mmCIF file of C-alpha atoms in Angstrom:
data_model
loop_
_atom_site.group_PDB
_atom_site.id
_atom_site.type_symbol
_atom_site.label_atom_id
_atom_site.label_comp_id
_atom_site.label_asym_id
_atom_site.label_seq_id
_atom_site.Cartn_x
_atom_site.Cartn_y
_atom_site.Cartn_z
ATOM 1 C CA GLN J 5 43.001 71.710 58.602
ATOM 2 C CA VAL J 6 41.362 68.657 60.119
ATOM 3 C CA THR J 7 37.608 68.825 60.579
ATOM 4 C CA LEU J 8 34.913 66.290 61.468
ATOM 5 C CA ARG J 9 31.153 66.625 61.329
ATOM 6 C CA GLU J 10 28.500 64.302 62.658
ATOM 7 C CA SER J 11 25.126 63.803 61.009
ATOM 8 C CA GLY J 12 22.078 61.713 61.709
ATOM 9 C CA PRO J 13 18.554 61.842 63.082
ATOM 10 C CA ALA J 14 17.783 64.148 65.961
ATOM 11 C CA LEU J 15 14.983 61.920 67.210
ATOM 12 C CA VAL J 16 14.632 58.145 67.285
ATOM 13 C CA LYS J 17 12.013 55.936 68.870
ATOM 14 C CA PRO J 18 12.747 53.321 71.511
ATOM 15 C CA THR J 19 13.852 49.972 70.030
ATOM 16 C CA GLN J 20 14.890 51.610 66.758
ATOM 17 C CA THR J 21 18.396 51.490 65.308
ATOM 18 C CA LEU J 22 20.422 54.698 65.227
ATOM 19 C CA THR J 23 22.772 55.378 62.325
ATOM 20 C CA LEU J 24 25.252 58.231 62.594
ATOM 21 C CA THR J 25 27.761 59.391 60.017
ATOM 22 C CA CYS J 26 31.019 61.184 60.655
ATOM 23 C CA THR J 27 32.312 63.032 57.605
ATOM 24 C CA PHE J 28 35.861 64.274 57.892
ATOM 25 C CA SER J 29 38.439 66.206 55.932
ATOM 26 C CA GLY J 30 42.100 67.058 56.252
ATOM 27 C CA PHE J 31 43.305 63.499 56.721
ATOM 28 C CA SER J 32 42.875 60.040 55.266
ATOM 29 C CA LEU J 33 41.732 57.015 57.199
ATOM 30 C CA SER J 34 43.899 54.898 54.927
ATOM 31 C CA THR J 35 47.030 56.444 56.462
ATOM 32 C CA SER J 36 48.858 54.045 58.764
ATOM 33 C CA GLY J 37 48.142 54.808 62.417
ATOM 34 C CA MET J 38 45.055 56.898 61.812
ATOM 35 C CA CYS J 39 41.869 56.182 63.749
ATOM 36 C CA VAL J 40 38.417 57.670 64.214
ATOM 37 C CA SER J 41 36.380 57.171 67.351
ATOM 38 C CA TRP J 42 32.885 57.874 68.685
ATOM 39 C CA VAL J 43 32.195 59.337 72.116
ATOM 40 C CA ARG J 44 28.853 60.303 73.615
ATOM 41 C CA GLN J 45 27.691 62.622 76.377
ATOM 42 C CA PRO J 46 24.242 62.484 77.982
ATOM 43 C CA PRO J 47 22.893 65.929 78.880
ATOM 44 C CA GLY J 48 24.766 67.300 81.877
ATOM 45 C CA LYS J 49 26.866 64.173 82.234
ATOM 46 C CA ALA J 50 30.358 62.953 81.469
ATOM 47 C CA LEU J 51 31.926 61.662 78.291
ATOM 48 C CA GLU J 52 31.690 57.980 77.403
ATOM 49 C CA TRP J 53 33.849 56.272 74.781
ATOM 50 C CA LEU J 54 31.873 54.068 72.387
ATOM 51 C CA ALA J 55 33.885 52.695 69.485
ATOM 52 C CA LEU J 56 36.971 53.080 67.323
ATOM 53 C CA ILE J 57 37.998 52.060 63.826
ATOM 54 C CA ASP J 58 41.551 52.153 62.564
ATOM 55 C CA TRP J 59 43.237 52.549 59.201
ATOM 56 C CA ASP J 60 43.497 48.772 58.883
ATOM 57 C CA ASP J 61 39.747 48.318 59.466
ATOM 58 C CA ASP J 62 40.232 46.906 62.965
ATOM 59 C CA LYS J 63 37.326 47.759 65.214
ATOM 60 C CA TYR J 64 37.056 48.172 68.969
ATOM 61 C CA TYR J 65 33.992 48.676 71.130
ATOM 62 C CA SER J 66 33.017 49.700 74.617
ATOM 63 C CA THR J 67 32.679 46.540 76.665
ATOM 64 C CA SER J 68 29.297 47.581 78.025
ATOM 65 C CA LEU J 69 27.812 48.435 74.618
ATOM 66 C CA LYS J 70 29.591 46.111 72.210
ATOM 67 C CA THR J 71 26.575 43.946 71.500
ATOM 68 C CA ARG J 72 24.683 46.994 70.199
ATOM 69 C CA LEU J 73 27.371 48.837 68.266
ATOM 70 C CA THR J 74 28.812 48.520 64.785
ATOM 71 C CA ILE J 75 31.417 50.860 63.351
ATOM 72 C CA SER J 76 32.480 50.950 59.707
ATOM 73 C CA LYS J 77 34.322 53.209 57.320
ATOM 74 C CA ASP J 78 34.154 54.313 53.718
ATOM 75 C CA THR J 79 37.624 55.578 52.954
ATOM 76 C CA SER J 80 36.678 56.868 49.506
ATOM 77 C CA LYS J 81 33.996 59.093 51.021
ATOM 78 C CA ASN J 82 36.008 60.049 54.126
ATOM 79 C CA GLN J 83 33.222 58.772 56.335
ATOM 80 C CA VAL J 84 32.840 56.629 59.428
ATOM 81 C CA VAL J 85 29.441 55.215 60.329
ATOM 82 C CA LEU J 86 28.223 54.121 63.742
ATOM 83 C CA THR J 87 25.081 52.094 64.252
ATOM 84 C CA MET J 88 23.502 51.446 67.622
ATOM 85 C CA THR J 89 20.642 49.000 67.904
ATOM 86 C CA ASN J 90 17.727 48.826 70.310
ATOM 87 C CA MET J 91 17.804 52.478 71.313
ATOM 88 C CA ASP J 92 16.478 53.434 74.744
ATOM 89 C CA PRO J 93 15.737 56.809 76.361
ATOM 90 C CA VAL J 94 18.942 56.433 78.412
ATOM 91 C CA ASP J 95 20.841 56.630 75.108
ATOM 92 C CA THR J 96 19.756 60.251 74.713
ATOM 93 C CA ALA J 97 23.042 62.098 74.313
ATOM 94 C CA THR J 98 25.235 64.246 72.134
ATOM 95 C CA TYR J 99 27.292 61.943 69.955
ATOM 96 C CA TYR J 100 30.751 63.090 68.912
ATOM 97 C CA CYS J 101 33.271 61.696 66.484
ATOM 98 C CA ALA J 102 36.936 62.483 66.981
ATOM 99 C CA ARG J 103 40.228 61.682 65.337
ATOM 100 C CA ILE J 104 43.122 59.855 66.912
ATOM 101 C CA GLY J 105 46.213 60.825 64.994
ATOM 102 C CA ASP J 106 48.352 57.858 65.955
ATOM 103 C CA CYS J 107 46.671 54.736 67.235
ATOM 104 C CA TYR J 108 50.026 53.108 67.963
ATOM 105 C CA SER J 109 51.138 55.504 70.664
ATOM 106 C CA ALA J 110 49.143 58.724 70.792
ATOM 107 C CA ASN J 111 45.623 57.768 71.745
ATOM 108 C CA TRP J 112 44.134 61.109 72.551
ATOM 109 C CA PHE J 113 41.180 62.648 70.730
ATOM 110 C CA ASP J 114 41.989 65.662 68.608
ATOM 111 C CA PRO J 115 40.077 67.260 67.077
ATOM 112 C CA TRP J 116 36.421 66.583 67.784
ATOM 113 C CA GLY J 117 33.378 67.176 65.660
ATOM 114 C CA GLN J 118 30.734 69.617 66.858
ATOM 115 C CA GLY J 119 28.494 66.760 68.017
ATOM 116 C CA THR J 120 24.925 65.807 67.206
ATOM 117 C CA LEU J 121 22.181 65.554 69.806
ATOM 118 C CA VAL J 122 20.104 62.408 69.584
ATOM 119 C CA THR J 123 16.918 62.167 71.613
ATOM 120 C CA VAL J 124 15.249 58.812 72.170
ATOM 121 C CA SER J 125 11.542 59.208 72.753
ATOM 122 C CA SER J 126 8.276 57.758 71.567
ATOM 123 C CA GLU A 21 38.375 48.636 83.473
ATOM 124 C CA ILE A 22 40.350 51.584 84.760
ATOM 125 C CA VAL A 23 38.148 54.006 86.689
ATOM 126 C CA MET A 24 39.000 57.692 86.628
ATOM 127 C CA THR A 25 37.945 60.048 89.403
ATOM 128 C CA GLN A 26 38.265 63.822 89.508
ATOM 129 C CA SER A 27 38.184 66.291 92.354
ATOM 130 C CA PRO A 28 36.682 68.575 93.246
ATOM 131 C CA ALA A 29 33.443 68.266 91.318
ATOM 132 C CA THR A 30 33.153 72.046 91.269
ATOM 133 C CA LEU A 31 35.873 74.616 91.828
ATOM 134 C CA SER A 32 34.962 78.250 92.387
ATOM 135 C CA VAL A 33 37.795 80.580 91.499
ATOM 136 C CA SER A 34 38.167 84.318 91.011
ATOM 137 C CA PRO A 35 39.653 85.600 87.733
ATOM 138 C CA GLY A 36 43.408 85.895 88.028
ATOM 139 C CA GLU A 37 43.642 83.204 90.682
ATOM 140 C CA ARG A 38 45.266 79.799 90.349
ATOM 141 C CA ALA A 39 43.158 76.676 89.846
ATOM 142 C CA THR A 40 44.351 73.172 90.666
ATOM 143 C CA LEU A 41 42.336 70.200 89.409
ATOM 144 C CA SER A 42 43.008 66.585 90.339
ATOM 145 C CA CYS A 43 42.523 63.340 88.465
ATOM 146 C CA ARG A 44 43.118 59.886 89.890
ATOM 147 C CA ALA A 45 43.244 56.506 88.146
ATOM 148 C CA SER A 46 42.233 53.242 89.818
ATOM 149 C CA GLN A 47 45.489 51.693 88.598
ATOM 150 C CA SER A 48 48.631 53.040 87.010
ATOM 151 C CA VAL A 49 48.230 54.608 83.580
ATOM 152 C CA SER A 50 51.890 55.680 83.408
ATOM 153 C CA SER A 51 51.853 59.082 81.654
ATOM 154 C CA ASN A 52 49.093 58.094 79.263
ATOM 155 C CA LEU A 53 46.682 60.785 80.329
ATOM 156 C CA ALA A 54 44.996 63.650 78.497
ATOM 157 C CA TRP A 55 43.016 66.671 79.666
ATOM 158 C CA TYR A 56 40.165 68.313 77.784
ATOM 159 C CA GLN A 57 38.272 71.561 78.226
ATOM 160 C CA GLN A 58 34.576 71.766 77.396
ATOM 161 C CA LYS A 59 32.548 74.951 77.314
ATOM 162 C CA PRO A 60 28.736 74.925 77.277
ATOM 163 C CA GLY A 61 27.346 73.854 73.921
ATOM 164 C CA GLN A 62 30.784 73.059 72.544
ATOM 165 C CA ALA A 63 32.779 69.931 71.853
ATOM 166 C CA PRO A 64 35.697 69.041 74.131
ATOM 167 C CA ARG A 65 39.057 70.540 73.210
ATOM 168 C CA LEU A 66 42.365 68.823 73.839
ATOM 169 C CA LEU A 67 44.544 70.731 76.301
ATOM 170 C CA ILE A 68 47.209 68.309 77.508
ATOM 171 C CA TYR A 69 48.477 64.887 76.432
ATOM 172 C CA GLY A 70 51.177 62.662 77.808
ATOM 173 C CA ALA A 71 50.186 64.062 81.215
ATOM 174 C CA SER A 72 52.214 67.237 80.717
ATOM 175 C CA THR A 73 52.535 68.231 77.044
ATOM 176 C CA ARG A 74 50.395 71.135 75.933
ATOM 177 C CA ALA A 75 48.498 70.640 72.692
ATOM 178 C CA THR A 76 49.034 73.015 69.809
ATOM 179 C CA GLY A 77 47.782 76.506 70.532
ATOM 180 C CA ILE A 78 47.137 75.963 74.236
ATOM 181 C CA PRO A 79 48.309 78.891 76.380
ATOM 182 C CA ALA A 80 51.213 78.414 78.748
ATOM 183 C CA ARG A 81 49.006 79.129 81.781
ATOM 184 C CA PHE A 82 47.750 75.536 81.414
ATOM 185 C CA SER A 83 50.102 72.911 82.785
ATOM 186 C CA GLY A 84 49.797 69.228 83.579
ATOM 187 C CA SER A 85 51.765 67.026 85.910
ATOM 188 C CA GLY A 86 51.778 63.599 87.462
ATOM 189 C CA SER A 87 52.239 59.975 86.508
ATOM 190 C CA GLY A 88 51.007 56.600 87.617
ATOM 191 C CA THR A 89 47.707 57.210 89.368
ATOM 192 C CA GLU A 90 47.788 60.878 90.415
ATOM 193 C CA PHE A 91 47.560 63.795 88.005
ATOM 194 C CA THR A 92 47.063 67.532 88.243
ATOM 195 C CA LEU A 93 45.943 70.211 85.823
ATOM 196 C CA THR A 94 46.933 73.702 86.880
ATOM 197 C CA ILE A 95 45.664 76.938 85.415
ATOM 198 C CA SER A 96 48.081 79.534 86.699
ATOM 199 C CA SER A 97 45.941 82.663 86.332
ATOM 200 C CA LEU A 98 42.341 82.103 85.374
ATOM 201 C CA GLN A 99 40.992 84.102 82.478
ATOM 202 C CA SER A 100 37.297 84.593 81.776
ATOM 203 C CA GLU A 101 37.464 82.136 78.883
ATOM 204 C CA ASP A 102 38.785 79.373 81.148
ATOM 205 C CA PHE A 103 35.543 78.878 83.036
ATOM 206 C CA ALA A 104 34.463 75.482 81.744
ATOM 207 C CA VAL A 105 34.336 71.788 82.578
ATOM 208 C CA TYR A 106 37.603 69.853 82.487
ATOM 209 C CA TYR A 107 37.862 66.120 81.848
ATOM 210 C CA CYS A 108 40.785 63.743 82.171
ATOM 211 C CA GLN A 109 41.079 60.644 79.972
ATOM 212 C CA GLN A 110 43.364 57.647 80.250
ATOM 213 C CA TYR A 111 44.655 55.830 77.206
ATOM 214 C CA ASN A 112 47.075 53.431 78.848
ATOM 215 C CA ASN A 113 44.616 50.570 78.890
ATOM 216 C CA TRP A 114 44.302 50.479 75.109
ATOM 217 C CA PRO A 115 43.051 48.245 73.774
ATOM 218 C CA PRO A 116 40.376 47.495 74.930
ATOM 219 C CA GLY A 117 39.167 50.960 75.701
ATOM 220 C CA PHE A 118 39.450 54.509 76.953
ATOM 221 C CA THR A 119 37.921 56.006 80.057
ATOM 222 C CA PHE A 120 37.123 59.560 81.046
ATOM 223 C CA GLY A 121 36.791 61.095 84.450
ATOM 224 C CA PRO A 122 33.483 62.640 85.593
ATOM 225 C CA GLY A 123 34.766 66.162 85.111
ATOM 226 C CA THR A 124 35.523 69.228 87.229
ATOM 227 C CA LYS A 125 33.506 72.377 86.652
ATOM 228 C CA VAL A 126 35.461 75.582 87.131
ATOM 229 C CA ASP A 127 33.130 78.471 87.778
ATOM 230 C CA ILE A 128 33.389 82.082 88.788
ATOM 231 C CA LYS A 129 33.661 82.830 92.473
#
């Protein structure tokens, strides 16, 4: 059974850097074709893709946020970490990690973690 | 960037009735489209991929169709557990990225 779980601070101050961790089980990110991605959702709004890391350590970022995002993985710990710099109240959202089972040809997100709500406020 | 639009924004349906949701892409995404269901306080759940293939465990009352720029998600007979928000997502333009539609909320009439 594949599961993912996000963890990180519930509250960050404006200008701070956010660090989120996705801990997963049931698959290995060293398996060819495997990817993990981050998606966020502001309260009451739509989903927004943020970043992706693949089994080969290639990284991809949202064009609009790429200067603020860094994604990395620790295969031995089954974890993917996302950092976002210079946080602003508009970044208040639930942040999800999700698996992509085949980055070559099957780029849908399944399953998703439960999400973690991050509020940006002074 | 490919822009996804969904209509209607809200769809009011009685239990047992049919619901038809639309998703449109600003340029062709072939059949590289997925649908997700999201209930309040929950993470999205994959329903459909490849525009028309149901994900594992998804009931047969959910069906997807379309290709290119026009897609439809049909729920043949709405059950109480189907009232939720539905999002489409394109993955044709990968890399560089993925885009989601704004969602359609299906609520009880």
